[in-house]
mmCIF file of C-alpha atoms in Angstrom:
data_model
loop_
_atom_site.group_PDB
_atom_site.id
_atom_site.type_symbol
_atom_site.label_atom_id
_atom_site.label_comp_id
_atom_site.label_asym_id
_atom_site.label_seq_id
_atom_site.Cartn_x
_atom_site.Cartn_y
_atom_site.Cartn_z
ATOM 1 C CA UNK A 29 19.369 34.436 -4.095
ATOM 2 C CA UNK A 30 18.090 33.223 -7.658
ATOM 3 C CA UNK A 31 15.896 34.929 -10.042
ATOM 4 C CA UNK A 32 13.497 36.432 -6.959
ATOM 5 C CA UNK A 33 15.239 39.250 -6.671
ATOM 6 C CA UNK A 34 15.999 40.293 -9.478
ATOM 7 C CA UNK A 35 13.575 43.785 -8.987
ATOM 8 C CA UNK A 36 15.427 44.853 -6.042
ATOM 9 C CA UNK A 37 16.551 46.779 -8.765
ATOM 10 C CA UNK A 38 13.408 48.726 -9.265
ATOM 11 C CA UNK A 39 12.023 49.124 -5.824
ATOM 12 C CA UNK A 40 14.817 50.098 -3.858
ATOM 13 C CA UNK A 41 12.925 51.050 -1.346
ATOM 14 C CA UNK A 42 10.152 48.309 -0.879
ATOM 15 C CA UNK A 43 9.253 47.597 2.986
ATOM 16 C CA UNK A 44 9.786 43.917 3.840
ATOM 17 C CA UNK A 45 9.155 42.496 7.660
ATOM 18 C CA UNK A 46 11.151 39.660 8.868
ATOM 19 C CA UNK A 47 8.341 37.053 9.654
ATOM 20 C CA UNK A 48 8.808 36.622 13.914
ATOM 21 C CA UNK A 49 10.019 33.225 14.924
ATOM 22 C CA UNK A 50 6.946 32.618 17.391
ATOM 23 C CA UNK A 51 4.410 33.517 14.211
ATOM 24 C CA UNK A 52 2.653 30.294 15.236
ATOM 25 C CA UNK A 53 1.567 31.597 18.383
ATOM 26 C CA UNK A 54 0.152 34.010 17.775
ATOM 27 C CA UNK A 55 -3.146 32.215 16.735
ATOM 28 C CA UNK A 56 -4.328 29.518 17.582
ATOM 29 C CA UNK A 57 -5.212 27.657 14.769
ATOM 30 C CA UNK A 58 -1.844 28.579 13.416
ATOM 31 C CA UNK A 59 -0.513 26.816 17.137
ATOM 32 C CA UNK A 60 -2.929 24.177 16.355
ATOM 33 C CA UNK A 61 -0.878 23.148 12.918
ATOM 34 C CA UNK A 62 2.606 23.550 14.595
ATOM 35 C CA UNK A 63 0.816 20.696 17.129
ATOM 36 C CA UNK A 64 -0.017 18.582 13.858
ATOM 37 C CA UNK A 65 3.510 18.968 12.536
ATOM 38 C CA UNK A 66 4.835 18.477 16.293
ATOM 39 C CA UNK A 67 3.214 15.117 16.461
ATOM 40 C CA UNK A 68 4.851 13.047 13.797
ATOM 41 C CA UNK A 69 7.837 13.039 16.346
ATOM 42 C CA UNK A 70 5.228 10.999 18.658
ATOM 43 C CA UNK A 71 4.134 8.735 15.227
ATOM 44 C CA UNK A 72 8.208 8.343 14.967
ATOM 45 C CA UNK A 73 8.087 7.227 19.061
ATOM 46 C CA UNK A 74 5.882 4.706 18.498
ATOM 47 C CA UNK A 75 6.936 3.651 16.091
ATOM 48 C CA UNK A 76 10.867 3.410 17.268
ATOM 49 C CA UNK A 77 9.031 1.291 20.552
ATOM 50 C CA UNK A 78 7.757 -0.662 18.100
ATOM 51 C CA UNK A 79 10.897 -1.980 16.917
ATOM 52 C CA UNK A 80 12.286 -2.096 19.936
ATOM 53 C CA UNK A 81 9.413 -4.764 21.401
ATOM 54 C CA UNK A 82 10.579 -6.723 18.678
ATOM 55 C CA UNK A 83 13.461 -6.075 18.911
ATOM 56 C CA UNK A 84 13.770 -7.906 21.981
ATOM 57 C CA UNK A 85 11.521 -10.349 21.086
ATOM 58 C CA UNK A 86 13.992 -11.823 18.600
ATOM 59 C CA UNK A 87 16.352 -11.679 21.409
ATOM 60 C CA UNK A 88 14.355 -13.873 23.735
ATOM 61 C CA UNK A 89 12.128 -14.029 26.906
ATOM 62 C CA UNK A 90 14.539 -12.463 29.418
ATOM 63 C CA UNK A 91 14.719 -10.363 27.401
ATOM 64 C CA UNK A 92 11.209 -9.102 26.260
ATOM 65 C CA UNK A 93 10.381 -9.243 30.282
ATOM 66 C CA UNK A 94 12.832 -6.685 30.832
ATOM 67 C CA UNK A 95 11.851 -4.810 28.088
ATOM 68 C CA UNK A 96 8.313 -5.007 29.491
ATOM 69 C CA UNK A 97 9.455 -4.084 32.465
ATOM 70 C CA UNK A 98 11.399 -1.207 31.341
ATOM 71 C CA UNK A 99 7.668 0.117 29.736
ATOM 72 C CA UNK A 100 5.978 0.392 33.310
ATOM 73 C CA UNK A 101 8.190 2.821 34.717
ATOM 74 C CA UNK A 102 6.803 5.989 35.305
ATOM 75 C CA UNK A 103 8.222 8.129 33.335
ATOM 76 C CA UNK A 104 7.977 5.698 30.341
ATOM 77 C CA UNK A 105 4.042 5.175 31.190
ATOM 78 C CA UNK A 106 3.906 9.646 30.868
ATOM 79 C CA UNK A 107 5.647 9.167 28.198
ATOM 80 C CA UNK A 108 3.338 6.728 26.077
ATOM 81 C CA UNK A 109 0.214 8.798 27.581
ATOM 82 C CA UNK A 110 1.935 11.994 25.823
ATOM 83 C CA UNK A 111 2.310 9.954 23.295
ATOM 84 C CA UNK A 112 -0.850 8.095 22.624
ATOM 85 C CA UNK A 113 -2.444 11.718 23.123
ATOM 86 C CA UNK A 114 -0.307 12.799 19.901
ATOM 87 C CA UNK A 115 -0.898 9.763 17.517
ATOM 88 C CA UNK A 116 -4.436 10.467 18.296
ATOM 89 C CA UNK A 117 -4.811 13.949 17.291
ATOM 90 C CA UNK A 118 -2.122 13.357 14.194
ATOM 91 C CA UNK A 119 -4.689 10.429 13.447
ATOM 92 C CA UNK A 120 -7.790 12.346 13.124
ATOM 93 C CA UNK A 121 -6.596 15.436 12.077
ATOM 94 C CA UNK A 122 -4.626 13.338 8.775
ATOM 95 C CA UNK A 123 -8.374 11.922 8.112
ATOM 96 C CA UNK A 124 -9.915 14.810 8.537
ATOM 97 C CA UNK A 125 -7.575 16.622 5.846
ATOM 98 C CA UNK A 126 -7.440 12.931 3.696
ATOM 99 C CA UNK A 127 -10.492 13.845 1.178
ATOM 100 C CA UNK A 128 -8.598 16.879 0.186
ATOM 101 C CA UNK A 129 -6.161 15.604 -0.603
ATOM 102 C CA UNK A 130 -7.964 12.308 -3.075
ATOM 103 C CA UNK A 131 -11.216 14.042 -4.434
ATOM 104 C CA UNK A 132 -13.107 10.315 -5.118
ATOM 105 C CA UNK A 133 -15.668 10.497 -8.426
ATOM 106 C CA UNK A 134 -18.518 8.433 -9.051
ATOM 107 C CA UNK A 135 -19.909 8.749 -12.198
ATOM 108 C CA UNK A 136 -18.669 12.453 -12.611
ATOM 109 C CA UNK A 137 -19.834 13.513 -9.413
ATOM 110 C CA UNK A 138 -17.129 14.599 -6.403
ATOM 111 C CA UNK A 139 -18.344 12.581 -3.150
ATOM 112 C CA UNK A 140 -18.914 14.511 -0.434
ATOM 113 C CA UNK A 141 -16.320 14.998 1.734
ATOM 114 C CA UNK A 142 -17.380 12.922 5.035
ATOM 115 C CA UNK A 143 -17.475 9.968 2.680
ATOM 116 C CA UNK A 144 -13.532 9.832 2.094
ATOM 117 C CA UNK A 145 -13.426 10.433 6.120
ATOM 118 C CA UNK A 146 -16.051 7.613 7.162
ATOM 119 C CA UNK A 147 -14.321 4.867 5.756
ATOM 120 C CA UNK A 148 -11.077 5.828 7.251
ATOM 121 C CA UNK A 149 -12.078 6.381 10.763
ATOM 122 C CA UNK A 150 -14.189 2.450 10.416
ATOM 123 C CA UNK A 151 -10.798 1.366 9.312
ATOM 124 C CA UNK A 152 -9.438 2.928 12.081
ATOM 125 C CA UNK A 153 -11.924 1.558 15.188
ATOM 126 C CA UNK A 154 -11.805 -2.015 13.106
ATOM 127 C CA UNK A 155 -8.120 -2.258 12.905
ATOM 128 C CA UNK A 156 -7.981 -0.895 17.107
ATOM 129 C CA UNK A 157 -10.688 -3.693 18.106
ATOM 130 C CA UNK A 158 -8.901 -6.490 16.440
ATOM 131 C CA UNK A 159 -5.309 -5.114 18.108
ATOM 132 C CA UNK A 160 -7.160 -4.786 21.851
ATOM 133 C CA UNK A 161 -9.045 -8.221 21.100
ATOM 134 C CA UNK A 162 -5.556 -9.857 21.258
ATOM 135 C CA UNK A 163 -4.745 -7.880 23.753
ATOM 136 C CA UNK A 164 -7.450 -8.641 26.004
ATOM 137 C CA UNK A 165 -8.099 -11.586 24.577
ATOM 138 C CA UNK A 166 -4.673 -13.566 24.441
ATOM 139 C CA UNK A 167 -4.352 -13.648 27.953
ATOM 140 C CA UNK B 4 -26.124 59.274 8.617
ATOM 141 C CA UNK B 5 -24.426 60.293 11.707
ATOM 142 C CA UNK B 6 -23.069 56.502 12.436
ATOM 143 C CA UNK B 7 -19.158 56.018 11.580
ATOM 144 C CA UNK B 8 -16.687 53.431 11.953
ATOM 145 C CA UNK B 9 -12.705 53.827 12.258
ATOM 146 C CA UNK B 10 -10.281 52.669 10.067
ATOM 147 C CA UNK B 11 -7.383 52.029 10.683
ATOM 148 C CA UNK B 12 -5.177 51.623 7.349
ATOM 149 C CA UNK B 13 -1.193 50.860 7.325
ATOM 150 C CA UNK B 14 0.703 54.436 5.842
ATOM 151 C CA UNK B 15 4.187 52.978 4.384
ATOM 152 C CA UNK B 16 5.332 56.675 2.361
ATOM 153 C CA UNK B 17 8.968 55.205 1.405
ATOM 154 C CA UNK B 18 9.974 58.991 0.660
ATOM 155 C CA UNK B 19 9.187 59.835 4.874
ATOM 156 C CA UNK B 20 9.357 56.452 6.433
ATOM 157 C CA UNK B 21 11.596 54.229 7.681
ATOM 158 C CA UNK B 22 9.003 51.738 8.340
ATOM 159 C CA UNK B 23 4.798 51.435 8.006
ATOM 160 C CA UNK B 24 2.506 53.685 10.249
ATOM 161 C CA UNK B 25 -1.111 53.320 10.889
ATOM 162 C CA UNK B 26 -3.229 56.188 10.163
ATOM 163 C CA UNK B 27 -6.950 56.135 11.344
ATOM 164 C CA UNK B 28 -10.029 57.575 9.336
ATOM 165 C CA UNK B 29 -13.912 57.267 10.667
ATOM 166 C CA UNK B 30 -16.325 56.561 7.184
ATOM 167 C CA UNK B 31 -19.394 57.081 7.591
ATOM 168 C CA UNK B 32 -20.960 52.978 8.860
ATOM 169 C CA UNK B 33 -23.339 51.968 5.584
ATOM 170 C CA UNK B 34 -24.935 48.587 5.371
ATOM 171 C CA UNK B 35 -23.980 48.428 1.421
ATOM 172 C CA UNK B 36 -21.075 49.463 2.270
ATOM 173 C CA UNK B 37 -17.354 47.747 2.381
ATOM 174 C CA UNK B 38 -14.040 48.154 2.825
ATOM 175 C CA UNK B 39 -13.243 48.908 -0.492
ATOM 176 C CA UNK B 40 -15.834 51.487 -0.887
ATOM 177 C CA UNK B 41 -14.669 53.298 2.635
ATOM 178 C CA UNK B 42 -10.739 53.349 0.938
ATOM 179 C CA UNK B 43 -12.781 55.204 -1.831
ATOM 180 C CA UNK B 44 -14.276 57.276 0.902
ATOM 181 C CA UNK B 45 -10.953 58.506 2.094
ATOM 182 C CA UNK B 46 -9.142 59.343 -1.029
ATOM 183 C CA UNK B 47 -11.728 60.719 -2.299
ATOM 184 C CA UNK B 48 -13.140 63.226 0.856
ATOM 185 C CA UNK B 49 -10.420 62.918 3.454
ATOM 186 C CA UNK B 50 -7.139 61.570 2.324
ATOM 187 C CA UNK B 51 -6.197 61.619 -1.586
ATOM 188 C CA UNK B 52 -2.754 60.558 -0.771
ATOM 189 C CA UNK B 53 -3.942 56.740 0.220
ATOM 190 C CA UNK B 54 -2.642 54.163 -2.408
ATOM 191 C CA UNK B 55 -3.921 51.092 -2.961
ATOM 192 C CA UNK B 56 -5.081 48.764 -5.775
ATOM 193 C CA UNK B 57 -8.800 48.211 -6.561
ATOM 194 C CA UNK B 58 -10.337 47.929 -10.320
ATOM 195 C CA UNK B 59 -13.777 45.976 -11.134
ATOM 196 C CA UNK B 60 -15.440 46.608 -7.547
ATOM 197 C CA UNK B 61 -17.336 42.660 -8.061
ATOM 198 C CA UNK B 62 -14.637 39.993 -6.856
ATOM 199 C CA UNK B 63 -13.457 39.393 -10.889
ATOM 200 C CA UNK B 64 -10.490 41.327 -11.234
ATOM 201 C CA UNK B 65 -8.499 39.913 -7.920
ATOM 202 C CA UNK B 66 -6.858 43.438 -7.294
ATOM 203 C CA UNK B 67 -8.176 44.656 -4.221
ATOM 204 C CA UNK B 68 -6.500 41.704 -1.600
ATOM 205 C CA UNK B 69 -5.743 42.924 1.667
ATOM 206 C CA UNK B 70 -5.507 41.539 5.175
ATOM 207 C CA UNK B 71 -8.104 43.105 7.090
ATOM 208 C CA UNK B 72 -8.714 42.997 10.732
ATOM 209 C CA UNK B 73 -5.029 39.966 10.257
ATOM 210 C CA UNK B 74 -7.087 37.991 7.731
ATOM 211 C CA UNK B 75 -6.662 38.370 3.816
ATOM 212 C CA UNK B 76 -9.712 39.635 2.649
ATOM 213 C CA UNK B 77 -11.038 40.869 -0.974
ATOM 214 C CA UNK B 78 -12.089 44.456 -0.166
ATOM 215 C CA UNK B 79 -14.857 44.705 -2.450
ATOM 216 C CA UNK B 80 -16.416 41.398 -0.571
ATOM 217 C CA UNK B 81 -15.771 42.484 2.431
ATOM 218 C CA UNK B 82 -18.748 44.352 4.232
ATOM 219 C CA UNK B 83 -17.975 46.969 6.960
ATOM 220 C CA UNK B 84 -20.950 46.108 9.185
ATOM 221 C CA UNK B 85 -19.309 42.374 10.115
ATOM 222 C CA UNK B 86 -16.895 44.544 11.683
ATOM 223 C CA UNK B 87 -19.157 47.185 13.524
ATOM 224 C CA UNK B 88 -18.492 49.236 16.235
ATOM 225 C CA UNK B 89 -15.390 48.752 14.675
ATOM 226 C CA UNK B 90 -12.533 49.738 14.262
ATOM 227 C CA UNK B 91 -11.156 48.015 11.394
ATOM 228 C CA UNK B 92 -7.749 47.929 10.750
ATOM 229 C CA UNK B 93 -6.920 47.404 6.648
ATOM 230 C CA UNK B 94 -3.213 46.366 6.483
ATOM 231 C CA UNK B 95 -1.269 45.296 2.876
ATOM 232 C CA UNK B 96 -1.183 41.642 1.961
ATOM 233 C CA UNK B 97 1.328 40.160 4.299
ATOM 234 C CA UNK B 98 4.404 38.087 2.906
ATOM 235 C CA UNK B 99 4.996 40.884 -0.144
ATOM 236 C CA UNK B 100 7.533 44.154 -0.156
ATOM 237 C CA UNK B 101 5.326 47.018 0.647
ATOM 238 C CA UNK B 102 6.201 49.290 -2.069
ATOM 239 C CA UNK B 103 3.002 51.811 -0.864
ATOM 240 C CA UNK B 104 0.264 52.244 1.778
ATOM 241 C CA UNK B 105 -1.813 49.254 1.079
ATOM 242 C CA UNK B 106 -0.013 48.543 -2.978
ATOM 243 C CA UNK B 107 2.620 45.850 -2.574
ATOM 244 C CA UNK B 108 5.249 43.902 -4.625
ATOM 245 C CA UNK B 109 4.149 41.505 -7.113
ATOM 246 C CA UNK B 110 6.266 40.701 -9.512
ATOM 247 C CA UNK B 111 7.416 37.748 -7.612
ATOM 248 C CA UNK B 112 4.618 36.247 -7.973
ATOM 249 C CA UNK B 113 4.102 37.243 -11.577
ATOM 250 C CA UNK B 114 7.201 34.890 -12.078
ATOM 251 C CA UNK B 115 6.242 31.787 -10.228
ATOM 252 C CA UNK B 116 3.088 31.865 -12.184
ATOM 253 C CA UNK B 117 4.857 31.705 -15.229
ATOM 254 C CA UNK B 118 7.101 29.115 -14.562
ATOM 255 C CA UNK B 119 4.046 26.811 -14.152
ATOM 256 C CA UNK B 120 2.918 27.211 -17.875
ATOM 257 C CA UNK B 121 -0.529 28.356 -16.716
ATOM 258 C CA UNK B 122 -1.500 27.245 -20.510
ATOM 259 C CA UNK B 123 -2.171 24.881 -23.409
ATOM 260 C CA UNK B 124 0.308 23.172 -24.247
ATOM 261 C CA UNK B 125 -0.104 21.453 -27.372
ATOM 262 C CA UNK B 126 2.965 18.639 -28.400
ATOM 263 C CA UNK B 127 0.647 18.415 -32.049
ATOM 264 C CA UNK B 128 -0.903 21.775 -32.475
ATOM 265 C CA UNK B 129 -4.201 22.057 -35.006
ATOM 266 C CA UNK B 130 -4.954 24.144 -37.788
ATOM 267 C CA UNK B 131 -7.268 26.587 -36.801
ATOM 268 C CA UNK B 132 -8.987 25.574 -40.205
ATOM 269 C CA UNK B 133 -9.048 21.421 -38.636
ATOM 270 C CA UNK B 134 -11.384 23.468 -35.628
ATOM 271 C CA UNK B 135 -11.954 23.880 -32.058
ATOM 272 C CA UNK B 136 -10.485 21.489 -29.027
ATOM 273 C CA UNK B 137 -13.361 19.426 -27.577
ATOM 274 C CA UNK B 138 -14.303 19.041 -24.721
ATOM 275 C CA UNK B 139 -17.608 17.614 -22.866
ATOM 276 C CA UNK B 140 -18.912 18.785 -19.817
ATOM 277 C CA UNK B 141 -17.059 16.659 -17.878
ATOM 278 C CA UNK B 142 -13.555 17.199 -18.308
ATOM 279 C CA UNK B 143 -15.474 20.343 -17.978
ATOM 280 C CA UNK B 144 -16.172 19.733 -14.591
ATOM 281 C CA UNK B 145 -12.516 17.599 -14.103
ATOM 282 C CA UNK B 146 -10.113 21.500 -13.515
ATOM 283 C CA UNK B 147 -13.141 24.392 -13.353
ATOM 284 C CA UNK B 148 -12.417 24.481 -9.889
ATOM 285 C CA UNK B 149 -9.350 25.583 -9.636
ATOM 286 C CA UNK B 150 -9.760 27.856 -13.539
ATOM 287 C CA UNK B 151 -11.847 30.171 -10.921
ATOM 288 C CA UNK B 152 -8.577 31.710 -9.374
ATOM 289 C CA UNK B 153 -7.902 35.812 -10.198
ATOM 290 C CA UNK B 154 -5.169 35.140 -8.225
ATOM 291 C CA UNK B 155 -5.906 37.886 -6.064
ATOM 292 C CA UNK B 156 -3.073 36.752 -3.785
ATOM 293 C CA UNK B 157 -4.922 36.605 -0.507
ATOM 294 C CA UNK B 158 -3.500 32.299 -0.653
ATOM 295 C CA UNK B 159 -0.395 34.087 -0.266
ATOM 296 C CA UNK B 160 -0.597 35.610 2.696
ATOM 297 C CA UNK B 161 -2.908 33.818 4.262
ATOM 298 C CA UNK B 162 0.278 30.205 3.928
ATOM 299 C CA UNK B 163 2.267 30.272 6.541
ATOM 300 C CA UNK B 164 5.518 28.642 3.927
ATOM 301 C CA UNK B 165 5.278 31.740 1.868
ATOM 302 C CA UNK B 166 6.410 33.733 4.475
ATOM 303 C CA UNK B 167 9.150 32.113 5.470
ATOM 304 C CA UNK B 168 10.206 30.432 2.131
ATOM 305 C CA UNK B 169 10.417 33.058 -0.553
ATOM 306 C CA UNK B 170 10.728 30.977 -3.419
ATOM 307 C CA UNK B 171 8.264 28.441 -2.525
ATOM 308 C CA UNK B 172 5.994 28.718 -5.468
ATOM 309 C CA UNK B 173 2.946 29.299 -3.691
ATOM 310 C CA UNK B 174 -0.407 27.871 -3.226
ATOM 311 C CA UNK B 175 -2.814 29.756 -6.337
ATOM 312 C CA UNK B 176 0.210 29.056 -8.833
ATOM 313 C CA UNK B 177 0.424 25.195 -8.527
ATOM 314 C CA UNK B 178 -3.584 25.543 -8.046
ATOM 315 C CA UNK B 179 -3.169 26.728 -11.915
ATOM 316 C CA UNK B 180 -0.940 24.626 -12.672
ATOM 317 C CA UNK B 181 -3.208 21.625 -11.850
ATOM 318 C CA UNK B 182 -5.861 23.085 -13.656
ATOM 319 C CA UNK B 183 -3.986 22.925 -16.898
ATOM 320 C CA UNK B 184 -2.984 19.646 -16.529
ATOM 321 C CA UNK B 185 -6.207 18.623 -15.677
ATOM 322 C CA UNK B 186 -7.840 20.187 -18.939
ATOM 323 C CA UNK B 187 -8.279 17.233 -21.481
ATOM 324 C CA UNK B 188 -6.686 19.547 -24.244
ATOM 325 C CA UNK B 189 -3.689 19.539 -22.362
ATOM 326 C CA UNK B 190 0.112 17.872 -22.917
ATOM 327 C CA UNK B 191 2.147 20.150 -21.400
ATOM 328 C CA UNK B 192 1.817 17.802 -17.516
ATOM 329 C CA UNK B 193 5.498 16.110 -17.960
ATOM 330 C CA UNK B 194 7.125 19.964 -18.798
ATOM 331 C CA UNK B 195 5.746 21.206 -15.307
ATOM 332 C CA UNK B 196 6.272 18.045 -12.982
ATOM 333 C CA UNK B 197 9.971 19.299 -13.448
ATOM 334 C CA UNK B 198 9.341 22.356 -12.233
ATOM 335 C CA UNK B 199 6.104 21.567 -9.102
ATOM 336 C CA UNK B 200 7.832 17.860 -8.065
ATOM 337 C CA UNK B 201 10.921 20.282 -6.575
ATOM 338 C CA UNK B 202 10.965 22.102 -3.032
ATOM 339 C CA UNK B 203 10.195 24.972 -4.085
ATOM 340 C CA UNK B 204 6.789 23.858 -5.513
ATOM 341 C CA UNK B 205 4.585 21.430 -4.352
ATOM 342 C CA UNK B 206 7.174 19.651 -1.499
ATOM 343 C CA UNK B 207 7.641 23.107 -0.059
ATOM 344 C CA UNK B 208 3.846 23.031 1.155
ATOM 345 C CA UNK B 209 3.074 21.635 4.752
ATOM 346 C CA UNK B 210 -0.697 21.449 3.932
ATOM 347 C CA UNK B 211 -1.256 23.600 6.582
ATOM 348 C CA UNK B 212 -4.805 24.497 4.807
ATOM 349 C CA UNK B 213 -4.943 28.439 5.396
ATOM 350 C CA UNK B 214 -4.866 28.790 2.049
ATOM 351 C CA UNK B 215 -8.386 27.350 1.420
ATOM 352 C CA UNK B 216 -9.800 28.869 4.252
ATOM 353 C CA UNK B 217 -8.357 32.456 3.111
ATOM 354 C CA UNK B 218 -9.343 31.753 -0.613
ATOM 355 C CA UNK B 219 -12.648 33.421 -1.857
ATOM 356 C CA UNK B 220 -13.210 31.858 -5.198
ATOM 357 C CA UNK B 221 -13.545 28.162 -3.239
ATOM 358 C CA UNK B 222 -10.265 27.626 -5.819
ATOM 359 C CA UNK B 223 -8.969 25.228 -2.675
ATOM 360 C CA UNK B 224 -5.113 25.296 -3.684
ATOM 361 C CA UNK B 225 -4.359 23.249 -0.172
ATOM 362 C CA UNK B 226 -6.497 20.095 -1.853
ATOM 363 C CA UNK B 227 -4.416 20.610 -5.520
ATOM 364 C CA UNK B 228 -1.403 20.421 -4.130
ATOM 365 C CA UNK B 229 -2.154 17.816 -1.844
ATOM 366 C CA UNK B 230 -3.538 15.785 -5.514
ATOM 367 C CA UNK B 231 -0.463 16.946 -7.011
ATOM 368 C CA UNK B 232 1.772 15.286 -4.504
ATOM 369 C CA UNK B 233 0.064 11.547 -4.809
ATOM 370 C CA UNK B 234 0.207 12.589 -9.115
ATOM 371 C CA UNK B 235 4.207 12.961 -8.686
ATOM 372 C CA UNK B 236 4.804 9.965 -6.260
ATOM 373 C CA UNK B 237 2.845 7.769 -8.610
ATOM 374 C CA UNK B 238 4.968 8.948 -11.594
ATOM 375 C CA UNK B 239 8.193 8.484 -9.518
ATOM 376 C CA UNK B 240 7.576 5.412 -8.776
ATOM 377 C CA UNK B 241 6.075 4.204 -12.762
ATOM 378 C CA UNK B 242 9.780 6.011 -13.316
ATOM 379 C CA UNK B 243 11.980 3.868 -11.027
ATOM 380 C CA UNK B 244 8.947 0.448 -11.846
ATOM 381 C CA UNK B 245 9.382 0.885 -15.547
ATOM 382 C CA UNK B 246 12.215 2.673 -16.361
ATOM 383 C CA UNK B 247 12.030 1.644 -20.179
ATOM 384 C CA UNK B 248 7.679 3.429 -20.079
ATOM 385 C CA UNK B 249 8.024 7.365 -21.183
ATOM 386 C CA UNK B 250 6.710 7.870 -17.533
ATOM 387 C CA UNK B 251 3.106 8.892 -18.920
ATOM 388 C CA UNK B 252 1.330 11.835 -18.679
ATOM 389 C CA UNK B 253 -2.510 11.357 -17.987
#
């Protein structure tokens, strides 16, 4: 193991505890963190669904109808609901973390965190509203 | 004063035992006493064989970081009354090899810290007679937060990635690298980029955020790492889009 362990020579009797495989289950906030990491699978799932939808649209009306029918099967509805929950969680945690990654400075002073997070939420709500308007208004 | 509080202190004496055990001590519960005062009381009056590190007892030296009830804390700034009626569990900093009792081995961290060159790197060194490198308060403000790090290693004990991947450079080292990257007098950005932009550098970080919560000096290492991720990506894009350019430093 590279240079990191060269010093074991001089400390032959130290004690190092192995990290438990279940470390994330021992504290609620670690569990929340792992849920956040897991939520990216749901994001991938939703992305794949979108791509599949576009693909079936390109194939023609029959293929798209098949896709819609498949979406209505109970298993897929349950999967979509779970994915929706995870995607919501993913978005909210991401927006809340954004101010840490992007400290915006105005006139030499760092903007308060909520001022960086808020535009993300506003953009999210506006885009969602437009999408919902398209979906409902299109009928 | 009659009131006391129990401290369950981790003991590890390599010549006697194969793994750490706990030993309980009753110490006076005083309003103005911190965990470090209790340890000093034990060492002075109860059990002189207890080993731990401390120096300044005022949150500057960064020597007395330990796990207090499972959380990484500077024991000189952690009051006993906060945990009353107790007991208080005191353990060595998590994820580090234990040398003895509450003393951990930090050579590995020192090597990692050195690898990111946490000092001012200059391409053109001025002569002393030419005067100092001047800096405005606004320029100082850019990195001041990250310069508050006292290497207490509480952030390492808080970070699950440190526990799972021994090669991860870790929060404090990256925050300190960023402290020099953001310093207007420094020209060592490119030299640090190679070390920081590898997998064991910033990309090992999963943005768990625990390091910033644990930091007793409000350094926000998690923020430093994410900011550096953005910088590394923009540098990479620049080097792809403008391969003829030098891939500028600032």
